Every structure is written in C-alpha cells, then in structure tokens.
N, CA and C atoms as an extended XYZ file, in Angstrom:
576
Properties=species:S:1:pos:R:3:atomname:S:1:resname:S:1:resid:I:1 pbc="F F F"
N       -13.021       14.031      -13.002 N   MET     1
C       -13.884       14.363      -11.867 CA  MET     1
C       -13.120       15.366      -10.954 C   MET     1
N       -13.752       16.426      -10.574 N   THR     2
C       -13.184       17.360       -9.664 CA  THR     2
C       -13.692       17.062       -8.248 C   THR     2
N       -12.768       17.098       -7.246 N   PRO     3
C       -13.257       16.892       -5.819 CA  PRO     3
C       -14.294       17.882       -5.473 C   PRO     3
N       -15.338       17.393       -4.852 N   SER     4
C       -16.374       18.276       -4.371 CA  SER     4
C       -16.500       18.314       -2.835 C   SER     4
N       -16.251       17.171       -2.282 N   THR     5
C       -16.324       17.051       -0.784 CA  THR     5
C       -15.215       16.117       -0.346 C   THR     5
N       -14.884       16.078        0.926 N   ALA     6
C       -13.898       15.178        1.407 CA  ALA     6
C       -14.401       13.779        1.273 C   ALA     6
N       -13.506       12.862        0.682 N   PRO     7
C       -13.994       11.473        0.521 CA  PRO     7
C       -14.093       10.729        1.844 C   PRO     7
N       -14.817        9.751        1.922 N   ARG     8
C       -14.938        8.925        3.128 CA  ARG     8
C       -14.011        7.723        2.912 C   ARG     8
N       -13.397        7.367        4.040 N   THR     9
C       -12.514        6.092        3.975 CA  THR     9
C       -13.188        4.946        4.670 C   THR     9
N       -13.027        3.770        4.215 N   CYS    10
C       -13.637        2.527        4.752 CA  CYS    10
C       -12.918        1.365        4.287 C   CYS    10
N       -13.271        0.182        4.750 N   LEU    11
C       -12.750       -1.038        4.211 CA  LEU    11
C       -13.579       -1.532        3.041 C   LEU    11
N       -12.986       -2.280        2.092 N   VAL    12
C       -13.661       -2.833        0.955 CA  VAL    12
C       -14.713       -3.826        1.459 C   VAL    12
N       -15.983       -3.667        0.977 N   THR    13
C       -17.032       -4.615        1.283 CA  THR    13
C       -17.644       -5.318        0.095 C   THR    13
N       -17.359       -4.778       -1.135 N   ARG    14
C       -18.107       -5.328       -2.269 CA  ARG    14
C       -17.157       -5.568       -3.442 C   ARG    14
N       -17.436       -6.548       -4.279 N   ARG    15
C       -16.724       -6.937       -5.429 CA  ARG    15
C       -16.507       -5.680       -6.367 C   ARG    15
N       -17.603       -4.895       -6.526 N   GLU    16
C       -17.500       -3.646       -7.356 CA  GLU    16
C       -16.438       -2.749       -6.953 C   GLU    16
N       -16.099       -2.704       -5.652 N   GLU    17
C       -14.981       -1.833       -5.134 CA  GLU    17
C       -13.688       -2.444       -5.606 C   GLU    17
N       -13.571       -3.748       -5.612 N   LEU    18
C       -12.335       -4.393       -6.046 CA  LEU    18
C       -12.089       -4.156       -7.520 C   LEU    18
N       -13.223       -4.187       -8.270 N   GLU    19
C       -13.095       -3.863       -9.686 CA  GLU    19
C       -12.633       -2.431       -9.932 C   GLU    19
N       -13.144       -1.447       -9.083 N   GLN    20
C       -12.707       -0.080       -9.203 CA  GLN    20
C       -11.225        0.073       -8.838 C   GLN    20
N       -10.709       -0.694       -7.891 N   ILE    21
C        -9.324       -0.698       -7.548 CA  ILE    21
C        -8.546       -1.088       -8.720 C   ILE    21
N        -8.926       -2.165       -9.450 N   LEU    22
C        -8.222       -2.578      -10.700 CA  LEU    22
C        -8.221       -1.531      -11.776 C   LEU    22
N        -9.353       -0.779      -11.944 N   GLN    23
C        -9.391        0.252      -12.962 CA  GLN    23
C        -8.445        1.371      -12.629 C   GLN    23
N        -8.426        1.791      -11.339 N   LEU    24
C        -7.489        2.878      -10.968 CA  LEU    24
C        -6.041        2.448      -11.067 C   LEU    24
N        -5.814        1.155      -10.669 N   GLN    25
C        -4.485        0.541      -10.765 CA  GLN    25
C        -3.966        0.553      -12.225 C   GLN    25
N        -4.875        0.153      -13.129 N   ALA    26
C        -4.345        0.067      -14.564 CA  ALA    26
C        -4.070        1.425      -15.071 C   ALA    26
N        -4.679        2.480      -14.668 N   ALA    27
C        -4.406        3.757      -15.256 CA  ALA    27
C        -3.097        4.312      -14.684 C   ALA    27
N        -2.571        3.752      -13.627 N   ASN    28
C        -1.435        4.308      -12.997 CA  ASN    28
C        -0.173        3.379      -12.991 C   ASN    28
N        -0.275        2.305      -13.726 N   LEU    29
C         0.922        1.424      -13.811 CA  LEU    29
C         2.042        2.130      -14.515 C   LEU    29
N         3.288        1.799      -14.083 N   ARG    30
C         4.496        2.413      -14.622 CA  ARG    30
C         4.520        2.415      -16.189 C   ARG    30
N         4.045        1.307      -16.797 N   ASP    31
C         4.040        1.263      -18.257 CA  ASP    31
C         2.906        2.020      -18.930 C   ASP    31
N         1.994        2.470      -18.074 N   HIS    32
C         0.831        3.239      -18.658 CA  HIS    32
C         0.897        4.724      -18.435 C   HIS    32
N         1.926        5.207      -17.817 N   VAL    33
C         2.127        6.652      -17.555 CA  VAL    33
C         3.335        7.070      -18.285 C   VAL    33
N         3.439        8.414      -18.646 N   SER    34
C         4.512        8.945      -19.317 CA  SER    34
C         5.698        9.028      -18.358 C   SER    34
N         6.874        9.214      -18.833 N   ALA    35
C         8.077        9.422      -17.932 CA  ALA    35
C         7.903       10.660      -17.133 C   ALA    35
N         7.325       11.667      -17.700 N   GLU    36
C         7.108       12.922      -16.892 CA  GLU    36
C         6.062       12.692      -15.839 C   GLU    36
N         5.012       12.046      -16.106 N   GLN    37
C         3.960       11.701      -15.150 CA  GLN    37
C         4.547       10.850      -14.023 C   GLN    37
N         5.412        9.923      -14.305 N   ALA    38
C         5.968        9.024      -13.334 CA  ALA    38
C         6.778        9.853      -12.382 C   ALA    38
N         7.473       10.855      -12.886 N   VAL    39
C         8.296       11.620      -12.011 CA  VAL    39
C         7.517       12.647      -11.123 C   VAL    39
N         6.545       13.233      -11.731 N   SER    40
C         5.682       14.268      -11.040 CA  SER    40
C         4.605       13.577      -10.192 C   SER    40
N         3.978       12.577      -10.656 N   GLN    41
C         2.863       12.055       -9.983 CA  GLN    41
C         2.985       10.624       -9.393 C   GLN    41
N         4.112        9.973       -9.676 N   GLY    42
C         4.330        8.661       -9.118 CA  GLY    42
C         3.772        7.549      -10.071 C   GLY    42
N         3.911        6.332       -9.705 N   PHE    43
C         3.491        5.180      -10.528 CA  PHE    43
C         3.331        3.950       -9.697 C   PHE    43
N         2.735        2.972      -10.280 N   LEU    44
C         2.547        1.600       -9.641 CA  LEU    44
C         3.369        0.585      -10.376 C   LEU    44
N         3.851       -0.408       -9.717 N   THR    45
C         4.758       -1.414      -10.378 CA  THR    45
C         4.077       -2.717      -10.489 C   THR    45
N         3.105       -3.092       -9.692 N   VAL    46
C         2.551       -4.454       -9.748 CA  VAL    46
C         1.093       -4.410      -10.157 C   VAL    46
N         0.744       -5.259      -11.163 N   ALA    47
C        -0.648       -5.372      -11.580 CA  ALA    47
C        -1.287       -6.569      -10.858 C   ALA    47
N        -2.451       -6.432      -10.277 N   HIS    48
C        -3.111       -7.520       -9.654 CA  HIS    48
C        -4.266       -7.979      -10.529 C   HIS    48
N        -4.914       -9.113      -10.172 N   THR    49
C        -6.070       -9.583      -10.792 CA  THR    49
C        -7.227       -9.664       -9.800 C   THR    49
N        -8.478       -9.682      -10.316 N   LEU    50
C        -9.609       -9.716       -9.432 CA  LEU    50
C        -9.505      -10.893       -8.504 C   LEU    50
N        -9.029      -12.086       -9.028 N   ASP    51
C        -8.939      -13.216       -8.124 CA  ASP    51
C        -7.929      -13.039       -7.011 C   ASP    51
N        -6.797      -12.465       -7.299 N   VAL    52
C        -5.804      -12.137       -6.174 CA  VAL    52
C        -6.398      -11.159       -5.221 C   VAL    52
N        -7.035      -10.122       -5.667 N   LEU    53
C        -7.643       -9.177       -4.726 CA  LEU    53
C        -8.765       -9.823       -3.867 C   LEU    53
N        -9.434      -10.702       -4.435 N   GLU    54
C       -10.546      -11.360       -3.716 CA  GLU    54
C        -9.911      -12.222       -2.629 C   GLU    54
N        -8.848      -12.992       -2.953 N   ARG    55
C        -8.181      -13.745       -2.005 CA  ARG    55
C        -7.560      -12.968       -0.841 C   ARG    55
N        -6.868      -11.849       -1.269 N   MET    56
C        -6.295      -11.019       -0.221 CA  MET    56
C        -7.380      -10.466        0.752 C   MET    56
N        -8.431       -9.952        0.157 N   HIS    57
C        -9.540       -9.338        0.894 CA  HIS    57
C       -10.247      -10.377        1.832 C   HIS    57
N       -10.215      -11.631        1.468 N   ALA    58
C       -10.808      -12.630        2.373 CA  ALA    58
C        -9.938      -12.732        3.606 C   ALA    58
N        -8.712      -12.449        3.551 N   LEU    59
C        -7.827      -12.430        4.738 CA  LEU    59
C        -7.880      -11.095        5.567 C   LEU    59
N        -8.000      -10.005        4.835 N   ALA    60
C        -8.017       -8.741        5.463 CA  ALA    60
C        -8.413       -7.665        4.388 C   ALA    60
N        -9.571       -7.067        4.522 N   PRO    61
C       -10.055       -6.149        3.443 CA  PRO    61
C        -9.129       -4.916        3.442 C   PRO    61
N        -8.965       -4.347        2.251 N   SER    62
C        -8.110       -3.145        2.010 CA  SER    62
C        -8.901       -1.912        2.367 C   SER    62
N        -8.214       -0.821        2.440 N   VAL    63
C        -8.750        0.496        2.777 CA  VAL    63
C        -8.927        1.218        1.421 C   VAL    63
N       -10.073        1.880        1.313 N   ILE    64
C       -10.422        2.646        0.160 CA  ILE    64
C       -10.978        4.055        0.550 C   ILE    64
N       -10.888        4.947       -0.373 N   ALA    65
C       -11.473        6.252       -0.217 CA  ALA    65
C       -12.462        6.417       -1.316 C   ALA    65
N       -13.626        6.949       -0.964 N   LYS    66
C       -14.770        7.052       -1.953 CA  LYS    66
C       -15.358        8.465       -1.903 C   LYS    66
N       -15.746        8.893       -3.068 N   ASP    67
C       -16.552       10.144       -3.246 CA  ASP    67
C       -17.874        9.631       -3.782 C   ASP    67
N       -18.831        9.562       -2.842 N   GLY    68
C       -20.082        8.860       -3.216 CA  GLY    68
C       -19.848        7.401       -3.527 C   GLY    68
N       -20.140        6.958       -4.634 N   GLU    69
C       -19.940        5.538       -5.068 CA  GLU    69
C       -18.641        5.385       -5.892 C   GLU    69
N       -17.894        6.526       -6.106 N   THR    70
C       -16.731        6.473       -6.953 CA  THR    70
C       -15.472        6.326       -6.059 C   THR    70
N       -14.633        5.257       -6.385 N   LEU    71
C       -13.439        5.023       -5.618 CA  LEU    71
C       -12.412        6.066       -6.082 C   LEU    71
N       -11.816        6.797       -5.216 N   VAL    72
C       -10.825        7.824       -5.445 CA  VAL    72
C        -9.396        7.504       -4.951 C   VAL    72
N        -9.246        6.394       -4.210 N   GLY    73
C        -8.026        5.955       -3.718 CA  GLY    73
C        -8.132        4.637       -3.028 C   GLY    73
N        -6.982        3.992       -2.908 N   TYR    74
C        -6.961        2.684       -2.169 CA  TYR    74
C        -5.572        2.446       -1.629 C   TYR    74
N        -5.515        1.605       -0.606 N   ALA    75
C        -4.261        1.131       -0.017 CA  ALA    75
C        -4.511       -0.297        0.335 C   ALA    75
N        -3.850       -1.216       -0.381 N   LEU    76
C        -4.091       -2.650       -0.271 CA  LEU    76
C        -3.430       -3.290        1.003 C   LEU    76
N        -4.184       -4.058        1.564 N   VAL    77
C        -3.731       -4.837        2.794 CA  VAL    77
C        -3.314       -6.261        2.318 C   VAL    77
N        -2.068       -6.591        2.545 N   MET    78
C        -1.647       -7.963        2.121 CA  MET    78
C        -0.953       -8.612        3.361 C   MET    78
N        -1.719       -9.422        4.074 N   PRO    79
C        -1.235      -10.173        5.173 CA  PRO    79
C        -0.130      -11.135        4.684 C   PRO    79
N         0.833      -11.446        5.591 N   VAL    80
C         1.957      -12.341        5.228 CA  VAL    80
C         1.334      -13.682        4.621 C   VAL    80
N         0.139      -14.114        5.065 N   GLU    81
C        -0.373      -15.328        4.538 CA  GLU    81
C        -0.795      -15.231        3.020 C   GLU    81
N        -0.758      -14.021        2.571 N   ALA    82
C        -1.038      -13.828        1.095 CA  ALA    82
C         0.126      -13.774        0.194 C   ALA    82
N         1.281      -14.033        0.744 N   ARG    83
C         2.549      -13.801       -0.032 CA  ARG    83
C         2.609      -14.728       -1.291 C   ARG    83
N         1.956      -15.907       -1.284 N   ALA    84
C         1.952      -16.739       -2.430 CA  ALA    84
C         1.026      -16.259       -3.599 C   ALA    84
N         0.164      -15.330       -3.266 N   PHE    85
C        -0.861      -14.816       -4.235 CA  PHE    85
C        -0.107      -14.008       -5.296 C   PHE    85
N         0.995      -13.375       -5.033 N   VAL    86
C         1.621      -12.474       -5.952 CA  VAL    86
C         3.085      -12.918       -6.000 C   VAL    86
N         3.446      -13.975       -6.778 N   PRO    87
C         4.790      -14.524       -6.816 CA  PRO    87
C         5.897      -13.467       -7.070 C   PRO    87
N         5.611      -12.487       -7.825 N   ILE    88
C         6.672      -11.448       -8.080 CA  ILE    88
C         7.121      -10.771       -6.769 C   ILE    88
N         6.327      -10.862       -5.766 N   LEU    89
C         6.690      -10.147       -4.431 CA  LEU    89
C         7.471      -11.127       -3.504 C   LEU    89
N         7.614      -12.378       -3.883 N   GLU    90
C         8.287      -13.366       -2.961 CA  GLU    90
C         9.701      -12.883       -2.540 C   GLU    90
N        10.491      -12.257       -3.419 N   PRO    91
C        11.838      -11.704       -2.917 CA  PRO    91
C        11.678      -10.700       -1.873 C   PRO    91
N        10.674       -9.950       -1.968 N   MET    92
C        10.444       -8.928       -0.864 CA  MET    92
C        10.068       -9.589        0.383 C   MET    92
N         9.198      -10.542        0.365 N   PHE    93
C         8.841      -11.238        1.660 CA  PHE    93
C        10.011      -12.007        2.199 C   PHE    93
N        10.910      -12.520        1.384 N   GLN    94
C        12.143      -13.171        1.861 CA  GLN    94
C        13.054      -12.116        2.550 C   GLN    94
N        13.133      -10.976        1.940 N   LEU    95
C        13.958       -9.948        2.510 CA  LEU    95
C        13.416       -9.459        3.892 C   LEU    95
N        12.058       -9.339        4.024 N   LEU    96
C        11.430       -8.886        5.198 CA  LEU    96
C        11.767       -9.826        6.351 C   LEU    96
N        11.952      -11.124        6.063 N   GLU    97
C        12.257      -12.121        7.162 CA  GLU    97
C        13.636      -11.821        7.735 C   GLU    97
N        14.454      -11.021        7.049 N   THR    98
C        15.844      -10.813        7.577 CA  THR    98
C        15.977       -9.475        8.251 C   THR    98
N        14.953       -8.615        8.246 N   LEU    99
C        15.078       -7.242        8.740 CA  LEU    99
C        14.575       -7.117       10.170 C   LEU    99
N        15.103       -6.011       10.721 N   SER   100
C        14.652       -5.703       12.068 CA  SER   100
C        14.091       -4.254       12.112 C   SER   100
N        13.269       -4.013       13.145 N   TRP   101
C        12.684       -2.664       13.349 CA  TRP   101
C        12.794       -2.374       14.840 C   TRP   101
N        13.417       -1.247       15.142 N   HIS   102
C        13.605       -0.898       16.572 CA  HIS   102
C        14.192       -1.987       17.415 C   HIS   102
N        15.199       -2.628       16.806 N   GLY   103
C        16.029       -3.606       17.525 CA  GLY   103
C        15.379       -4.934       17.660 C   GLY   103
N        14.300       -5.225       17.113 N   ARG   104
C        13.641       -6.564       17.086 CA  ARG   104
C        13.477       -7.006       15.649 C   ARG   104
N        13.604       -8.372       15.447 N   PRO   105
C        13.276       -8.884       14.128 CA  PRO   105
C        11.856       -8.519       13.709 C   PRO   105
N        11.704       -8.102       12.451 N   LEU   106
C        10.385       -7.796       11.931 CA  LEU   106
C         9.422       -9.005       12.145 C   LEU   106
N         9.971      -10.192       12.009 N   SER   107
C         9.135      -11.367       12.208 CA  SER   107
C         8.508      -11.516       13.615 C   SER   107
N         9.039      -10.836       14.548 N   GLU   108
C         8.418      -10.807       15.933 CA  GLU   108
C         7.248       -9.971       16.029 C   GLU   108
N         6.962       -9.106       15.088 N   TYR   109
C         5.802       -8.181       15.075 CA  TYR   109
C         4.622       -8.878       14.240 C   TYR   109
N         3.479       -8.437       14.610 N   ARG   110
C         2.306       -8.776       13.853 CA  ARG   110
C         2.233       -7.744       12.759 C   ARG   110
N         2.568       -8.093       11.516 N   TYR   111
C         2.634       -7.118       10.489 CA  TYR   111
C         1.930       -7.525        9.211 C   TYR   111
N         1.615       -6.612        8.408 N   TYR   112
C         1.161       -6.949        7.043 CA  TYR   112
C         1.874       -5.939        6.058 C   TYR   112
N         1.856       -6.430        4.833 N   VAL   113
C         2.517       -5.577        3.781 CA  VAL   113
C         1.363       -4.675        3.240 C   VAL   113
N         1.758       -3.378        3.174 N   MET   114
C         0.819       -2.443        2.480 CA  MET   114
C         1.103       -2.658        1.003 C   MET   114
N         0.248       -3.446        0.339 N   GLY   115
C         0.525       -3.957       -0.941 CA  GLY   115
C         0.638       -2.966       -2.055 C   GLY   115
N        -0.055       -1.860       -1.955 N   GLN   116
C         0.011       -0.812       -3.010 CA  GLN   116
C        -0.874        0.299       -2.593 C   GLN   116
N        -0.499        1.598       -2.868 N   VAL   117
C        -1.423        2.699       -2.530 CA  VAL   117
C        -1.488        3.515       -3.823 C   VAL   117
N        -2.707        4.082       -4.099 N   CYS   118
C        -2.911        4.847       -5.223 CA  CYS   118
C        -4.063        5.811       -5.021 C   CYS   118
N        -3.889        7.097       -5.415 N   VAL   119
C        -4.921        8.111       -5.343 CA  VAL   119
C        -5.198        8.604       -6.736 C   VAL   119
N        -6.464        8.727       -7.060 N   ALA   120
C        -6.913        9.216       -8.412 CA  ALA   120
C        -6.243       10.577       -8.587 C   ALA   120
N        -5.846       10.926       -9.888 N   GLU   121
C        -5.108       12.167      -10.144 CA  GLU   121
C        -5.889       13.388       -9.644 C   GLU   121
N        -7.223       13.513       -9.840 N   ALA   122
C        -7.951       14.629       -9.424 CA  ALA   122
C        -7.954       14.895       -7.913 C   ALA   122
N        -7.630       13.782       -7.196 N   TRP   123
C        -7.703       13.839       -5.761 CA  TRP   123
C        -6.340       13.986       -5.121 C   TRP   123
N        -5.312       13.958       -5.843 N   ARG   124
C        -3.924       14.107       -5.252 CA  ARG   124
C        -3.773       15.519       -4.669 C   ARG   124
N        -3.049       15.576       -3.567 N   GLY   125
C        -2.806       16.759       -2.902 CA  GLY   125
C        -4.018       17.183       -2.054 C   GLY   125
N        -4.982       16.386       -1.854 N   GLN   126
C        -6.218       16.737       -1.149 CA  GLN   126
C        -6.344       15.968        0.241 C   GLN   126
N        -5.190       15.310        0.649 N   GLY   127
C        -5.243       14.644        1.950 CA  GLY   127
C        -5.711       13.280        1.924 C   GLY   127
N        -5.964       12.629        0.682 N   VAL   128
C        -6.528       11.319        0.584 CA  VAL   128
C        -5.509       10.292        1.096 C   VAL   128
N        -4.286       10.482        0.709 N   PHE   129
C        -3.238        9.476        1.055 CA  PHE   129
C        -3.161        9.457        2.601 C   PHE   129
N        -3.132       10.522        3.241 N   ASP   130
C        -3.054       10.581        4.684 CA  ASP   130
C        -4.282        9.921        5.327 C   ASP   130
N        -5.454       10.217        4.746 N   ALA   131
C        -6.774        9.650        5.156 CA  ALA   131
C        -6.702        8.136        5.103 C   ALA   131
N        -6.206        7.580        4.029 N   LEU   132
C        -6.061        6.162        3.843 CA  LEU   132
C        -5.268        5.497        4.990 C   LEU   132
N        -4.197        6.129        5.418 N   TYR   133
C        -3.346        5.594        6.412 CA  TYR   133
C        -4.016        5.791        7.827 C   TYR   133
N        -4.714        6.875        7.978 N   ARG   134
C        -5.475        6.982        9.275 CA  ARG   134
C        -6.509        5.807        9.375 C   ARG   134
N        -7.190        5.444        8.303 N   GLU   135
C        -8.094        4.425        8.290 CA  GLU   135
C        -7.385        3.060        8.512 C   GLU   135
N        -6.199        2.981        7.941 N   HIS   136
C        -5.427        1.688        8.264 CA  HIS   136
C        -5.163        1.485        9.803 C   HIS   136
N        -4.746        2.615       10.426 N   ARG   137
C        -4.510        2.526       11.856 CA  ARG   137
C        -5.821        2.203       12.590 C   ARG   137
N        -6.942        2.924       12.334 N   ALA   138
C        -8.186        2.730       12.950 CA  ALA   138
C        -8.652        1.330       12.804 C   ALA   138
N        -8.503        0.791       11.536 N   SER   139
C        -9.129       -0.537       11.267 CA  SER   139
C        -8.208       -1.723       11.714 C   SER   139
N        -6.927       -1.535       11.783 N   TYR   140
C        -6.012       -2.665       12.010 CA  TYR   140
C        -5.143       -2.624       13.188 C   TYR   140
N        -5.222       -1.483       13.955 N   GLU   141
C        -4.293       -1.477       15.182 CA  GLU   141
C        -4.480       -2.533       16.192 C   GLU   141
N        -5.712       -3.051       16.256 N   ALA   142
C        -5.931       -4.135       17.260 CA  ALA   142
C        -5.383       -5.520       16.686 C   ALA   142
N        -5.293       -5.666       15.436 N   ARG   143
C        -4.864       -6.951       14.803 CA  ARG   143
C        -3.421       -7.002       14.474 C   ARG   143
N        -2.857       -5.839       14.092 N   PHE   144
C        -1.412       -5.790       13.685 CA  PHE   144
C        -0.687       -4.698       14.445 C   PHE   144
N         0.681       -4.960       14.585 N   ASP   145
C         1.512       -3.914       15.246 CA  ASP   145
C         2.002       -2.872       14.216 C   ASP   145
N         2.228       -3.304       12.918 N   CYS   146
C         2.765       -2.330       12.004 CA  CYS   146
C         2.375       -2.802       10.554 C   CYS   146
N         2.683       -1.896        9.618 N   THR   147
C         2.619       -2.300        8.185 CA  THR   147
C         3.950       -1.933        7.580 C   THR   147
N         4.289       -2.657        6.645 N   VAL   148
C         5.622       -2.479        5.938 CA  VAL   148
C         5.353       -2.480        4.424 C   VAL   148
N         6.096       -1.724        3.704 N   THR   149
C         6.028       -1.687        2.258 CA  THR   149
C         7.371       -1.291        1.738 C   THR   149
N         7.533       -1.418        0.395 N   GLU   150
C         8.772       -0.922       -0.180 CA  GLU   150
C         8.346        0.063       -1.336 C   GLU   150
N         9.132        1.060       -1.468 N   VAL   151
C         8.858        2.127       -2.376 CA  VAL   151
C        10.084        2.306       -3.287 C   VAL   151
N         9.838        2.360       -4.539 N   ALA   152
C        10.957        2.711       -5.439 CA  ALA   152
C        11.518        4.057       -5.114 C   ALA   152
N        12.771        4.229       -4.885 N   THR   153
C        13.344        5.442       -4.391 CA  THR   153
C        13.166        6.536       -5.452 C   THR   153
N        13.140        6.152       -6.717 N   ARG   154
C        12.914        7.160       -7.782 CA  ARG   154
C        11.486        7.678       -7.861 C   ARG   154
N        10.588        7.007       -7.149 N   ASN   155
C         9.170        7.446       -7.073 CA  ASN   155
C         9.116        8.420       -5.919 C   ASN   155
N         9.710        9.610       -6.100 N   THR   156
C         9.893       10.623       -5.178 CA  THR   156
C         8.581       11.027       -4.434 C   THR   156
N         7.566       11.261       -5.243 N   ARG   157
C         6.280       11.617       -4.709 CA  ARG   157
C         5.748       10.608       -3.624 C   ARG   157
N         5.862        9.389       -3.948 N   SER   158
C         5.454        8.304       -3.058 CA  SER   158
C         6.372        8.258       -1.826 C   SER   158
N         7.647        8.427       -2.046 N   MET   159
C         8.521        8.365       -0.818 CA  MET   159
C         8.214        9.580        0.056 C   MET   159
N         8.034       10.744       -0.454 N   ARG   160
C         7.687       11.935        0.405 CA  ARG   160
C         6.418       11.676        1.181 C   ARG   160
N         5.450       11.113        0.478 N   ALA   161
C         4.126       10.858        1.114 CA  ALA   161
C         4.225        9.831        2.212 C   ALA   161
N         4.982        8.777        1.984 N   HIS   162
C         5.125        7.731        3.030 CA  HIS   162
C         5.871        8.241        4.234 C   HIS   162
N         6.945        9.031        4.023 N   LEU   163
C         7.611        9.624        5.149 CA  LEU   163
C         6.747       10.566        5.954 C   LEU   163
N         5.949       11.396        5.166 N   ARG   164
C         5.064       12.357        5.852 CA  ARG   164
C         4.011       11.545        6.718 C   ARG   164
N         3.553       10.374        6.213 N   ALA   165
C         2.563        9.648        6.958 CA  ALA   165
C         3.118        8.886        8.187 C   ALA   165
N         4.451        8.994        8.341 N   GLY   166
C         5.085        8.411        9.517 CA  GLY   166
C         5.849        7.163        9.276 C   GLY   166
N         5.985        6.666        8.037 N   PHE   167
C         6.786        5.507        7.771 CA  PHE   167
C         8.266        5.768        8.110 C   PHE   167
N         8.979        4.813        8.553 N   GLU   168
C        10.394        4.902        8.845 CA  GLU   168
C        11.151        3.972        7.891 C   GLU   168
N        12.169        4.465        7.189 N   PRO   169
C        12.992        3.569        6.392 CA  PRO   169
C        13.880        2.595        7.225 C   PRO   169
N        13.881        1.349        6.794 N   ILE   170
C        14.714        0.384        7.562 CA  ILE   170
C        15.773       -0.276        6.678 C   ILE   170
N        15.643       -0.161        5.347 N   LYS   171
C        16.541       -0.810        4.453 CA  LYS   171
C        16.364       -0.216        3.082 C   LYS   171
N        17.555       -0.016        2.352 N   THR   172
C        17.501        0.332        0.944 CA  THR   172
C        18.271       -0.712        0.189 C   THR   172
N        17.763       -1.165       -1.005 N   TYR   173
C        18.468       -2.144       -1.663 CA  TYR   173
C        18.139       -2.045       -3.213 C   TYR   173
N        18.923       -2.623       -4.011 N   ARG   174
C        18.709       -2.595       -5.467 CA  ARG   174
C        18.476       -4.010       -5.957 C   ARG   174
N        17.369       -4.108       -6.838 N   ASP   175
C        17.246       -5.380       -7.532 CA  ASP   175
C        17.411       -5.133       -9.046 C   ASP   175
N        17.023       -6.077       -9.847 N   ALA   176
C        17.164       -6.005      -11.330 CA  ALA   176
C        16.342       -4.834      -11.920 C   ALA   176
N        15.262       -4.363      -11.208 N   THR   177
C        14.424       -3.397      -11.874 CA  THR   177
C        14.578       -1.972      -11.221 C   THR   177
N        15.003       -1.842      -10.050 N   ASP   178
C        14.948       -0.490       -9.369 CA  ASP   178
C        15.722       -0.525       -8.038 C   ASP   178
N        15.881        0.657       -7.453 N   GLU   179
C        16.323        0.758       -6.094 CA  GLU   179
C        15.115        0.930       -5.205 C   GLU   179
N        15.032        0.214       -4.089 N   TRP   180
C        13.838        0.190       -3.190 CA  TRP   180
C        14.205        0.655       -1.810 C   TRP   180
N        13.264        1.308       -1.099 N   ALA   181
C        13.416        1.658        0.250 CA  ALA   181
C        12.263        0.843        1.019 C   ALA   181
N        12.690       -0.029        1.902 N   VAL   182
C        11.690       -0.697        2.810 CA  VAL   182
C        11.365        0.195        3.936 C   VAL   182
N        10.083        0.508        4.090 N   VAL   183
C         9.570        1.396        5.139 CA  VAL   183
C         8.543        0.782        6.039 C   VAL   183
N         8.503        1.170        7.298 N   VAL   184
C         7.548        0.535        8.257 CA  VAL   184
C         6.754        1.690        9.023 C   VAL   184
N         5.496        1.445        9.202 N   LEU   185
C         4.614        2.362        9.957 CA  LEU   185
C         4.023        1.619       11.054 C   LEU   185
N         4.351        2.094       12.288 N   GLY   186
C         3.696        1.553       13.562 CA  GLY   186
C         2.253        1.909       13.507 C   GLY   186
N         1.357        0.881       13.793 N   LEU   187
C        -0.057        1.238       13.830 CA  LEU   187
C        -0.492        1.638       15.237 C   LEU   187
N         0.309        1.257       16.262 N   ARG   188
C        -0.059        1.598       17.605 CA  ARG   188
C         1.185        2.264       18.246 C   ARG   188
N         1.016        3.109       19.197 N   ASP   189
C         2.103        3.783       19.886 CA  ASP   189
C         2.980        2.836       20.667 C   ASP   189
N         2.407        1.670       21.122 N   ASP   190
C         3.155        0.750       21.906 CA  ASP   190
C         3.705       -0.403       21.106 C   ASP   190
N         3.643       -0.272       19.754 N   ALA   191
C         4.090       -1.381       18.867 CA  ALA   191
C         5.543       -1.568       18.854 C   ALA   191
N         6.303       -0.552       19.281 N   ARG   192
C         7.812       -0.665       19.211 CA  ARG   192
C         8.365       -1.464       20.282 C   ARG   192
C-alpha cells in the first residue's frame, strides 16, 4: 500500500484494531526480517498475544495510526500494572524501579512503559512515528507524567526516531540478548 493521505491517530477502540497490531507486529519481529532490513528499517523484539493486548488495553488503550480502516502504525501503552502480562519484560520493570530522571526516582513519577512502536514499511519516513507520540501526549498527559521504554542500541533507526521525538537516555545496559538504552519522554512540560 502506498500512502495517499496523512493517517489519523487515535486510541484503540476495537478488537479488530488489536488484531491488526498483531499482524503488523508479526511482520516486523527480529526473527522475521533479514539482517539488512533489521539494520536499515529496525525490528521488534517482543511478540504479544491478543489476550495480552486486550488486558493491556483494558488499563490504557494504545495509540494507533490509520489510513481509512487500515492500521499503519502503533505505539503500545503498558501501564506498570500490566507488568505481569509480559513476563519477559520483568527484568526491565525491575531496572526501572532503580532509575532516576531529572534527579528524582522514576518511581515518583506517574509513568507507563511505551511497550512497542511500529510503523508499516510503506509509511516509514512519512511522520507517522512523530504523530503517534503527539497522540500519546494529547491522550495521556493528564494521567501520566512521562513514558519510558528501552531500545536496542543496534536498532539505530529506532534510536534516532526516539531521540528526535524528545526521548532522553537515562541508562544503557547489556543483557544476554542485546545492549539497551532506557529512554524517557516527558508528556507535560511541568513533569520534570
């Protein structure tokens, strides 16, 4: 599909949108893209299930970008209360409990984890990533102070995009699978 108009961003409201998230996710998992694509286009590391997405969205709906009825991008909202839904992320949540942002423990902020972001290949470089984060701010600035995520440092496309969107690195570490940068985005000017 070739982009024809600017996509609209909104929060997930229907199960079909969650199913479209899973389809886009599956096509972009690290194990499903070539090494060249991983370097040039980025990749995803965690696969979710429909049950997990439904449980996460019951707590806080994720942000999506749509062209008509076709989902062209998403950015998952994962409140701290959802940490048990994806056990592979428990070490990340434990690490977040030890970190600070602007001189205060992260735990003193109302934050959520930006669980994953993905833009369909035909829409990359069209401003969809930035639009997803503008929608995050508009939808969640009253409820949360910031969002935090971790990005594999070798996923250079994703790192550049997160920094461009305003994320600030607060920690880099290595685990058994990769080197990660923990990054934070303030959702409100007074969140610091």
